[in-house]
Amino acid sequence: MAPASCALCKMSKAILKRPKTGQQICKDCFFYVFETEVHHTITTAKLFKQGDKVAIGASGGKDSTVLAHVMKTLNDRYQYGLELFLLSIDEGITGYRDDSLETVKRNQQQYDMPLKILSYDELYGWTMDAIVSQIGKKNNCTFCGVFRRQALDRGAAMLDVDHIVTGHNADDIAETVLMNIMRGDIARLGRCTMICTQGEDTIKRSKPFKYAYEKEIVMYAYFKKLDYFSTECIYSPDAYRGHARAFLKDLEAARPSAIIDIIHSGEAFEVREEVKAAQKTQQTCIRCGYMSSNELCKACTLLEGLERGMANSAITERARKKMEASGPAPNNMRSIPFFQSSQPILAVEAPS
Amino acid sequence: MASDTLSLKIEFGGGLELLFSNIRSHKITLPHLVPIDNSMDGTSHVPSSSTPPSATDGDKPIKTKPADVTYLMHYLRDNLLKERAELFMENGTVRPGILVLINDTDWELEGEGEYELKDGDEIVFISTLHGG
């Protein structure tokens, strides 16, 4: 096959077929369009303002590593005036997170950004290793997801940042749309395509890679020779997401625009007012002060179950009733330190 | 260099190396001409799933084709892969979500599995499937 020349500059040899557009482009044009599209996503959604302190949720994986690189590049190129931080959560998974955190520490050097690591052990008194040794591999992702979400907010509050950005990409969001449709989770369906989740006074969370295809993120990391960690979590993977993912990848193979199309479908769903009204309003957890749709937030409920040796109480209704029947939480039980953000928190989002 | 073989450099990334003894970089030699059904020359025992149902009986000479990327994938699966073959190949090609680069170019621009390998080619397989 004769090498095609780049559809944009017409000069260099094309090295990549863009899944979004089918265009064949060269390496330099690829870097330029990838970065510029993220810049447009950021400016169109007005994600930042001059002087914002922004934490990049960094796992050491491909998405957050590329995000850190691109955020630094754009902040310099377009003078966003942001103060950037890396924020990592150490779930306490030996042989997995300890290795990936080494990658984050190298990123800290390479990108010259301050790094904060907050561990489950420090915040909840439980590592994922300890949780799995108590509850087994089934359902442990529920604990990890709930704990990580809250840990990120708490880490952001410790850094006193205005904003958390995460590496969620277009493929992740399309998967979440599919999962929320299959589960009939109308509240999350409405939220999961939002580029930015925030109430007036919350720590904002946003996804600058909302429209970036995973293929391009991985290609970007490859051609830029970025240093990232790519081992699967040693505990059972999220099986339901795995099915949604495999389905999405098959759709993408047949028609690459499927990913963006599904995100647009998710955005186009409109929730009727009476459905919205039936949804639970947000309050703060009576025990730890974190946002919650019940008296106790999900993390406190899970932690209480662990502490009382009834870890399933937050997973099944039957186990919850059993724990309630066994009396109130003992006074000396470990709980999460009271959440103090400079602002109260209003919005929630699906853990991913 | 004998003209009837090809020397290739193979790289695995993005976690795919875990299926290949956790070794990222491999050097292999393939014959120029390979069986058209991508079977492994009859020497190594091949799982029956890798041969198409239309395989002919042993009397006829084996039909051959120039070694291509599809043959390479079968070769890697049957000779280098150590575990969970279904995470590497599916329906005769790489599993969706695995990126392939031929001499640092997206294989979608090079004819994918039909690309005919040349001596000295460098083929990279990267999984996109591993999360953060």
Coordinates of C-alpha atoms in Angstrom, one line a residue:
Chain A
M1 CA 0.0 0.0 0.0
A2 CA 1.4 3.4 -0.9
P3 CA 1.8 5.6 2.1
A4 CA -0.9 8.3 2.2
S5 CA 0.1 11.8 2.9
C6 CA -1.5 13.8 5.8
A7 CA -5.0 15.1 5.1
L8 CA -4.2 18.3 7.0
C9 CA -0.7 19.4 6.0
K10 CA -0.5 17.4 2.8
M11 CA 3.2 17.1 3.5
S12 CA 4.2 14.3 5.8
K13 CA 3.3 10.7 5.8
A14 CA 0.0 9.8 7.6
I15 CA 0.6 7.7 10.7
L16 CA -2.9 7.5 12.1
K17 CA -6.5 7.1 11.0
R18 CA -8.7 9.2 13.3
P19 CA -11.6 7.2 14.6
K20 CA -13.8 10.3 15.0
T21 CA -13.4 11.6 11.4
G22 CA -11.7 8.9 9.4
Q23 CA -9.0 11.4 8.5
Q24 CA -5.5 10.1 7.9
I25 CA -3.0 12.5 9.5
C26 CA 0.7 12.8 10.3
K27 CA 2.3 12.7 13.8
D28 CA 2.7 16.5 14.2
C29 CA -0.8 17.3 12.9
F30 CA -2.2 14.6 15.3
F31 CA -0.5 16.1 18.3
Y32 CA -1.8 19.5 17.2
V33 CA -5.4 18.5 16.6
F34 CA -5.6 16.3 19.7
E35 CA -4.4 19.1 22.0
T36 CA -6.5 21.8 20.2
E37 CA -9.7 19.8 20.5
V38 CA -9.1 19.4 24.2
H39 CA -8.4 23.2 24.4
H40 CA -11.7 23.8 22.6
T41 CA -13.5 21.5 25.0
I42 CA -12.1 23.4 27.9
T43 CA -12.8 26.9 26.5
T44 CA -16.3 26.1 25.1
A45 CA -17.4 24.7 28.5
K46 CA -15.5 27.6 30.3
L47 CA -14.1 25.0 32.7
F48 CA -11.4 27.3 34.3
K49 CA -10.7 30.9 35.1
Q50 CA -7.3 32.6 35.6
G51 CA -5.8 31.7 39.0
D52 CA -7.8 28.5 39.5
K53 CA -6.1 25.8 41.5
V54 CA -6.7 22.5 39.7
A55 CA -6.0 19.0 40.9
I56 CA -5.5 16.3 38.3
G57 CA -6.8 13.0 39.6
A58 CA -3.7 10.8 38.8
S59 CA -3.6 7.1 38.8
G60 CA -0.5 6.5 36.8
G61 CA -2.7 5.0 34.0
K62 CA -2.8 6.1 30.4
D63 CA -5.7 8.6 30.7
S64 CA -4.5 10.5 33.7
T65 CA -0.9 10.5 32.5
V66 CA -1.9 12.0 29.1
L67 CA -4.2 14.4 30.9
A68 CA -1.4 15.7 33.1
H69 CA 0.8 16.1 30.0
V70 CA -1.9 17.9 28.0
M71 CA -3.0 20.1 30.9
K72 CA 0.5 21.3 31.4
T73 CA 1.0 21.9 27.7
L74 CA -2.2 23.8 27.3
N75 CA -1.7 25.8 30.5
D76 CA 1.6 27.0 29.1
R77 CA 0.5 27.4 25.5
Y78 CA -2.7 29.4 26.1
Q79 CA -1.8 31.0 29.4
Y80 CA -4.8 29.6 31.4
G81 CA -3.0 30.8 34.5
L82 CA -3.8 27.6 36.4
E83 CA -1.9 26.2 39.4
L84 CA -1.8 22.5 38.7
F85 CA -1.5 19.6 41.3
L86 CA -1.4 15.9 41.0
L87 CA -3.8 14.1 43.4
S88 CA -3.5 10.3 43.8
I89 CA -5.5 7.9 45.9
D90 CA -3.7 4.9 47.3
E91 CA -6.4 2.2 47.7
G92 CA -3.9 -0.1 49.4
I93 CA -3.7 -2.8 46.7
T94 CA -0.3 -4.5 47.0
G95 CA 1.3 -5.3 43.6
Y96 CA -1.0 -2.9 41.8
R97 CA -1.5 0.6 43.2
D98 CA 1.9 0.6 44.9
D99 CA 3.5 0.1 41.5
S100 CA 1.3 2.6 39.7
L101 CA 2.0 5.3 42.4
E102 CA 5.7 4.9 41.4
T103 CA 4.6 6.1 37.9
V104 CA 2.8 9.0 39.4
K105 CA 5.9 10.0 41.4
R106 CA 7.9 10.0 38.2
N107 CA 5.2 12.1 36.6
Q108 CA 5.6 14.6 39.4
Q109 CA 9.3 15.0 38.5
Q110 CA 8.7 15.1 34.8
Y111 CA 5.8 17.6 34.9
D112 CA 7.1 19.5 37.9
M113 CA 3.8 19.5 39.8
P114 CA 3.2 19.1 43.5
L115 CA 1.8 15.7 44.4
K116 CA -0.6 14.7 47.2
I117 CA -1.3 11.0 47.9
L118 CA -4.2 10.2 50.2
S119 CA -4.6 6.6 51.3
Y120 CA -7.8 4.6 52.2
D121 CA -5.8 3.4 55.2
E122 CA -5.3 7.0 56.4
L123 CA -8.9 8.1 55.7
Y124 CA -11.0 5.0 56.4
G125 CA -8.6 2.7 58.4
W126 CA -9.0 0.0 55.8
T127 CA -6.9 -0.8 52.8
M128 CA -8.5 -2.6 49.8
D129 CA -6.3 -5.6 50.7
A130 CA -7.9 -5.7 54.2
I131 CA -11.4 -5.2 52.8
V132 CA -11.0 -8.0 50.3
S133 CA -9.6 -10.3 53.0
Q134 CA -12.8 -9.7 54.9
I135 CA -15.5 -9.6 52.1
G136 CA -13.8 -11.6 49.3
K137 CA -13.5 -10.5 45.6
K138 CA -17.2 -10.1 45.0
N139 CA -18.6 -6.6 45.4
N140 CA -15.2 -5.2 46.4
C141 CA -15.5 -2.7 43.5
T142 CA -18.5 -1.1 45.2
F143 CA -16.3 -0.3 48.2
C144 CA -13.4 0.9 46.1
G145 CA -15.6 3.1 43.9
V146 CA -17.5 4.8 46.8
F147 CA -14.3 5.2 48.8
R148 CA -12.3 6.6 45.9
R149 CA -14.9 9.2 45.0
Q150 CA -15.0 10.6 48.5
A151 CA -11.2 10.3 48.9
L152 CA -10.7 12.5 45.8
D153 CA -12.9 15.2 47.2
R154 CA -11.2 15.1 50.6
G155 CA -7.8 15.1 49.0
A156 CA -8.9 18.1 46.9
A157 CA -10.1 19.9 50.1
M158 CA -6.7 19.2 51.7
L159 CA -4.9 20.8 48.7
D160 CA -7.4 23.6 48.9
V161 CA -8.1 23.4 45.1
D162 CA -11.1 24.8 43.2
H163 CA -11.4 22.0 40.7
I164 CA -10.6 18.3 40.1
V165 CA -10.1 17.1 36.5
T166 CA -10.2 13.4 35.7
G167 CA -9.0 11.4 32.7
H168 CA -12.5 10.0 31.8
N169 CA -12.5 9.7 28.0
A170 CA -15.2 9.5 25.4
D171 CA -15.2 5.7 25.6
D172 CA -15.6 5.7 29.4
I173 CA -18.5 8.1 29.1
A174 CA -20.2 6.1 26.3
E175 CA -19.9 2.9 28.5
T176 CA -21.4 4.7 31.4
V177 CA -24.4 5.9 29.3
L178 CA -25.0 2.3 28.2
M179 CA -24.7 1.0 31.7
N180 CA -27.1 3.6 33.1
I181 CA -29.6 2.8 30.3
M182 CA -29.4 -0.9 31.0
R183 CA -29.9 -0.3 34.7
G184 CA -32.6 2.3 34.2
D185 CA -30.7 4.7 36.4
I186 CA -32.3 7.9 35.1
A187 CA -30.6 10.2 37.7
R188 CA -27.1 9.1 36.7
L189 CA -28.0 9.0 33.0
G190 CA -28.7 12.7 33.2
R191 CA -25.5 13.5 35.0
C192 CA -23.0 11.1 33.4
T193 CA -22.6 13.1 30.2
M194 CA -22.1 16.4 31.9
I195 CA -18.6 17.7 31.3
C196 CA -18.6 19.4 34.7
T197 CA -20.5 18.4 37.8
Q198 CA -20.9 21.1 40.3
G199 CA -23.4 23.0 42.4
E200 CA -22.8 26.7 43.0
D201 CA -20.4 25.9 45.9
T202 CA -18.9 22.5 45.3
I203 CA -15.4 21.4 44.4
K204 CA -16.0 21.2 40.6
R205 CA -15.2 18.0 38.8
S206 CA -14.7 17.9 35.1
K207 CA -13.6 15.7 32.2
P208 CA -11.5 17.6 29.7
F209 CA -11.2 14.3 27.7
K210 CA -15.0 14.0 27.3
Y211 CA -14.7 14.0 23.5
A212 CA -11.3 12.3 23.3
Y213 CA -11.2 8.7 22.0
E214 CA -9.3 6.2 23.9
K215 CA -7.5 5.1 20.7
E216 CA -6.1 8.6 20.3
I217 CA -5.2 8.9 24.0
V218 CA -3.2 5.7 23.7
M219 CA -1.6 6.7 20.4
Y220 CA -0.7 10.1 21.9
A221 CA 1.0 8.4 24.9
Y222 CA 2.8 6.0 22.5
F223 CA 4.1 8.7 20.1
K224 CA 5.0 11.1 22.9
K225 CA 6.6 8.1 24.8
L226 CA 4.8 9.0 28.0
D227 CA 5.5 6.9 31.0
Y228 CA 2.3 5.1 32.2
F229 CA 1.3 2.1 34.1
S230 CA -0.9 -0.5 32.6
T231 CA -1.7 -3.5 34.8
E232 CA -5.2 -4.6 35.4
C233 CA -6.4 -4.4 39.0
I234 CA -5.7 -7.6 40.7
Y235 CA -9.1 -7.8 42.3
S236 CA -12.1 -8.8 40.3
P237 CA -12.7 -6.3 37.6
D238 CA -16.1 -4.5 37.3
A239 CA -17.9 -7.2 35.4
Y240 CA -20.8 -5.2 34.3
R241 CA -18.7 -2.4 32.9
G242 CA -16.6 -5.1 31.2
H243 CA -19.6 -6.2 29.2
A244 CA -20.6 -2.7 28.3
R245 CA -17.0 -2.1 27.2
A246 CA -16.7 -5.2 25.1
F247 CA -20.1 -4.3 23.4
L248 CA -18.9 -0.7 22.8
K249 CA -15.6 -1.9 21.3
D250 CA -17.5 -4.2 18.9
L251 CA -19.8 -1.3 17.9
E252 CA -16.7 0.9 17.4
A253 CA -15.1 -1.7 15.1
A254 CA -18.2 -1.6 12.9
R255 CA -18.7 2.2 13.1
P256 CA -16.1 4.3 14.8
S257 CA -18.5 7.2 15.4
A258 CA -20.6 5.0 17.7
I259 CA -18.8 6.3 20.7
I260 CA -19.5 10.0 20.1
D261 CA -23.1 9.1 18.9
I262 CA -23.8 7.3 22.2
I263 CA -22.6 10.3 24.2
H264 CA -24.9 12.6 22.1
S265 CA -27.8 10.2 22.7
G266 CA -27.1 10.4 26.5
E267 CA -27.0 14.2 26.3
A268 CA -30.3 14.3 24.3
F269 CA -32.3 12.4 26.9
E270 CA -34.5 14.8 28.7
V271 CA -35.8 13.8 32.1
R272 CA -39.4 14.8 32.7
E273 CA -40.1 17.1 35.6
E274 CA -42.2 14.6 37.6
V275 CA -39.3 12.1 37.4
K276 CA -36.8 14.6 38.5
A277 CA -39.1 15.6 41.4
A278 CA -39.2 11.9 42.6
Q279 CA -35.4 11.8 42.9
K280 CA -33.9 12.1 46.3
T281 CA -32.6 15.5 47.3
Q282 CA -29.0 15.9 48.5
Q283 CA -28.2 16.4 52.1
T284 CA -25.1 16.0 54.2
C285 CA -24.2 12.8 56.0
I286 CA -25.0 13.1 59.8
R287 CA -21.8 11.2 60.7
C288 CA -19.1 12.7 58.4
G289 CA -20.6 15.8 56.8
Y290 CA -20.1 14.5 53.2
M291 CA -22.8 14.9 50.6
S292 CA -25.4 12.2 50.7
S293 CA -28.8 11.3 49.5
N294 CA -29.6 9.5 52.8
E295 CA -28.9 10.3 56.5
L296 CA -25.7 8.3 56.3
C297 CA -23.5 8.6 53.2
K298 CA -22.6 5.5 51.3
A299 CA -19.0 5.5 52.5
C300 CA -20.1 5.7 56.2
T301 CA -22.6 2.9 55.6
L302 CA -19.9 0.7 54.0
L303 CA -17.4 1.5 56.7
E304 CA -19.9 0.7 59.5
G305 CA -20.6 -2.7 57.8
L306 CA -16.9 -3.4 57.7
E307 CA -16.3 -2.3 61.3
R308 CA -19.2 -4.4 62.6
G309 CA -18.2 -7.4 60.5
M310 CA -21.4 -7.1 58.3
A311 CA -19.9 -5.8 55.2
N312 CA -22.8 -6.7 53.0
S313 CA -25.1 -4.3 54.8
A314 CA -24.7 -1.7 52.2
I315 CA -25.0 -4.1 49.3
T316 CA -28.2 -6.0 50.0
E317 CA -31.4 -4.9 51.6
R318 CA -31.6 -8.0 53.7
A319 CA -28.1 -7.6 55.1
R320 CA -28.9 -3.9 55.9
K321 CA -32.1 -4.9 57.8
K322 CA -30.1 -7.4 59.7
M323 CA -27.5 -4.9 60.8
E324 CA -30.2 -2.4 61.8
A325 CA -31.9 -5.1 63.9
S326 CA -28.6 -5.7 65.7
G327 CA -28.7 -2.3 67.2
P328 CA -27.2 1.1 66.6
A329 CA -23.5 1.6 65.7
P330 CA -21.3 1.3 68.8
N331 CA -19.8 4.6 70.0
N332 CA -16.2 3.5 69.7
M333 CA -16.5 2.5 66.1
R334 CA -14.0 4.0 63.7
S335 CA -15.6 6.7 61.4
I336 CA -14.4 9.0 58.7
P337 CA -13.1 12.4 59.9
F338 CA -15.7 15.1 59.5
F339 CA -15.6 16.6 56.0
Q340 CA -14.7 20.2 55.9
S341 CA -14.7 21.7 52.5
S342 CA -14.5 25.5 52.3
Q343 CA -17.9 25.0 50.7
P344 CA -20.8 22.6 51.2
I345 CA -21.1 20.0 48.5
L346 CA -24.2 19.5 46.4
A347 CA -23.9 17.3 43.4
V348 CA -23.0 13.7 43.0
E349 CA -22.0 11.6 40.1
A350 CA -21.7 7.9 39.4
P351 CA -18.5 6.4 40.7
S352 CA -16.5 5.0 37.9
Chain B
M1 CA 20.3 -13.0 5.6
A2 CA 18.7 -15.9 3.8
S3 CA 16.1 -14.7 1.4
D4 CA 13.4 -17.2 2.5
T5 CA 13.0 -15.8 6.0
L6 CA 11.9 -12.5 7.6
S7 CA 13.3 -11.0 10.8
L8 CA 10.7 -9.1 12.7
K9 CA 10.7 -7.0 15.9
I10 CA 7.6 -7.4 17.9
E11 CA 6.6 -5.1 20.8
F12 CA 3.7 -5.5 23.3
G13 CA 2.4 -2.6 25.4
G14 CA -0.5 -1.3 27.4
G15 CA -0.6 -4.4 29.5
L16 CA -0.6 -6.9 26.6
E17 CA 2.9 -7.9 27.5
L18 CA 1.5 -9.7 30.6
L19 CA 0.1 -12.4 28.2
F20 CA 3.5 -12.8 26.7
S21 CA 5.7 -13.8 29.7
N22 CA 5.7 -10.1 30.7
I23 CA 8.3 -9.4 28.0
R24 CA 7.7 -6.3 25.9
S25 CA 10.1 -6.8 23.1
H26 CA 10.6 -10.0 21.0
K27 CA 12.6 -10.8 17.9
I28 CA 11.2 -13.5 15.7
T29 CA 11.9 -15.1 12.3
L30 CA 9.1 -16.1 10.0
P31 CA 9.2 -17.9 6.6
H32 CA 8.4 -15.7 3.5
L33 CA 5.7 -18.1 2.5
V34 CA 3.2 -19.4 5.0
P35 CA 0.1 -21.7 4.9
I36 CA -2.8 -19.8 3.5
D37 CA -5.0 -21.0 6.4
N38 CA -2.5 -19.5 8.9
S39 CA -1.8 -22.9 10.4
M40 CA 1.6 -23.6 11.9
D41 CA 3.3 -25.8 9.3
G42 CA 2.0 -29.0 10.9
T43 CA 5.0 -29.1 13.3
S44 CA 3.5 -27.5 16.3
H45 CA 0.2 -28.8 17.5
V46 CA -2.4 -26.2 16.7
P47 CA -5.7 -25.9 18.5
S48 CA -8.5 -26.9 16.1
S49 CA -10.2 -23.6 16.5
S50 CA -7.4 -21.8 14.6
T51 CA -8.0 -23.6 11.3
P52 CA -11.0 -22.6 9.2
P53 CA -13.6 -25.3 8.7
S54 CA -12.7 -25.6 5.0
A55 CA -9.3 -27.2 5.7
T56 CA -8.4 -29.7 3.0
D57 CA -7.0 -33.2 3.6
G58 CA -3.3 -33.9 3.7
D59 CA -2.9 -35.2 0.1
K60 CA -2.9 -31.8 -1.5
P61 CA 0.1 -29.6 -1.3
I62 CA -0.3 -26.9 1.3
K63 CA -1.4 -23.6 -0.3
T64 CA 0.8 -20.7 0.7
K65 CA 0.7 -17.0 0.7
P66 CA 3.3 -14.3 1.6
A67 CA 3.5 -13.9 5.3
D68 CA 1.1 -11.2 6.5
V69 CA 0.0 -9.6 9.7
T70 CA -2.9 -12.1 10.1
Y71 CA -0.4 -15.0 9.9
L72 CA 1.8 -13.1 12.4
M73 CA -1.1 -12.9 14.9
H74 CA -1.7 -16.6 14.7
Y75 CA 2.0 -17.3 15.0
L76 CA 2.2 -15.1 18.1
R77 CA -0.8 -16.7 19.7
D78 CA 0.4 -20.3 19.0
N79 CA 4.0 -19.8 19.8
L80 CA 4.6 -16.9 22.2
L81 CA 1.4 -16.3 24.1
K82 CA 1.4 -17.8 27.5
E83 CA -2.1 -17.3 28.8
R84 CA -5.7 -16.2 28.0
A85 CA -5.6 -16.3 24.2
E86 CA -9.1 -14.8 24.1
L87 CA -7.7 -11.5 25.4
F88 CA -5.4 -11.3 22.3
M89 CA -7.4 -12.6 19.4
E90 CA -11.1 -12.9 18.6
N91 CA -12.7 -14.0 15.3
G92 CA -9.4 -14.4 13.5
T93 CA -8.1 -10.9 14.3
V94 CA -6.9 -8.9 17.3
R95 CA -9.5 -8.3 20.0
P96 CA -11.3 -5.0 19.5
G97 CA -9.5 -2.4 21.6
I98 CA -6.0 -3.6 20.7
L99 CA -4.1 -1.1 18.6
V100 CA -1.6 -2.3 16.0
L101 CA 1.2 -0.3 14.6
I102 CA 3.3 -1.3 11.6
N103 CA 6.6 0.6 11.6
D104 CA 5.0 3.2 13.8
T105 CA 2.0 3.7 11.5
D106 CA -1.6 2.8 12.5
W107 CA -2.2 -0.6 10.8
E108 CA -5.6 0.8 9.5
L109 CA -3.5 2.8 7.0
E110 CA -1.5 -0.3 6.0
G111 CA -4.2 -2.8 5.1
E112 CA -4.5 -4.3 8.6
G113 CA -4.2 -8.1 8.6
E114 CA -3.5 -8.2 4.8
Y115 CA -0.3 -6.2 5.1
E116 CA 2.6 -8.3 3.7
L117 CA 5.5 -8.4 6.1
K118 CA 8.9 -7.3 5.0
D119 CA 12.3 -8.1 6.5
G120 CA 13.1 -5.8 9.4
D121 CA 9.5 -4.7 10.0
E122 CA 8.6 -3.6 13.5
I123 CA 5.1 -4.5 14.7
V124 CA 3.6 -3.1 17.9
F125 CA 0.5 -4.3 19.7
I126 CA -0.9 -2.1 22.4
S127 CA -3.9 -2.9 24.6
T128 CA -6.2 0.0 25.4
L129 CA -8.2 -2.0 27.8
H130 CA -6.4 -1.6 31.1
G131 CA -7.9 0.9 33.4
G132 CA -6.5 3.4 35.9

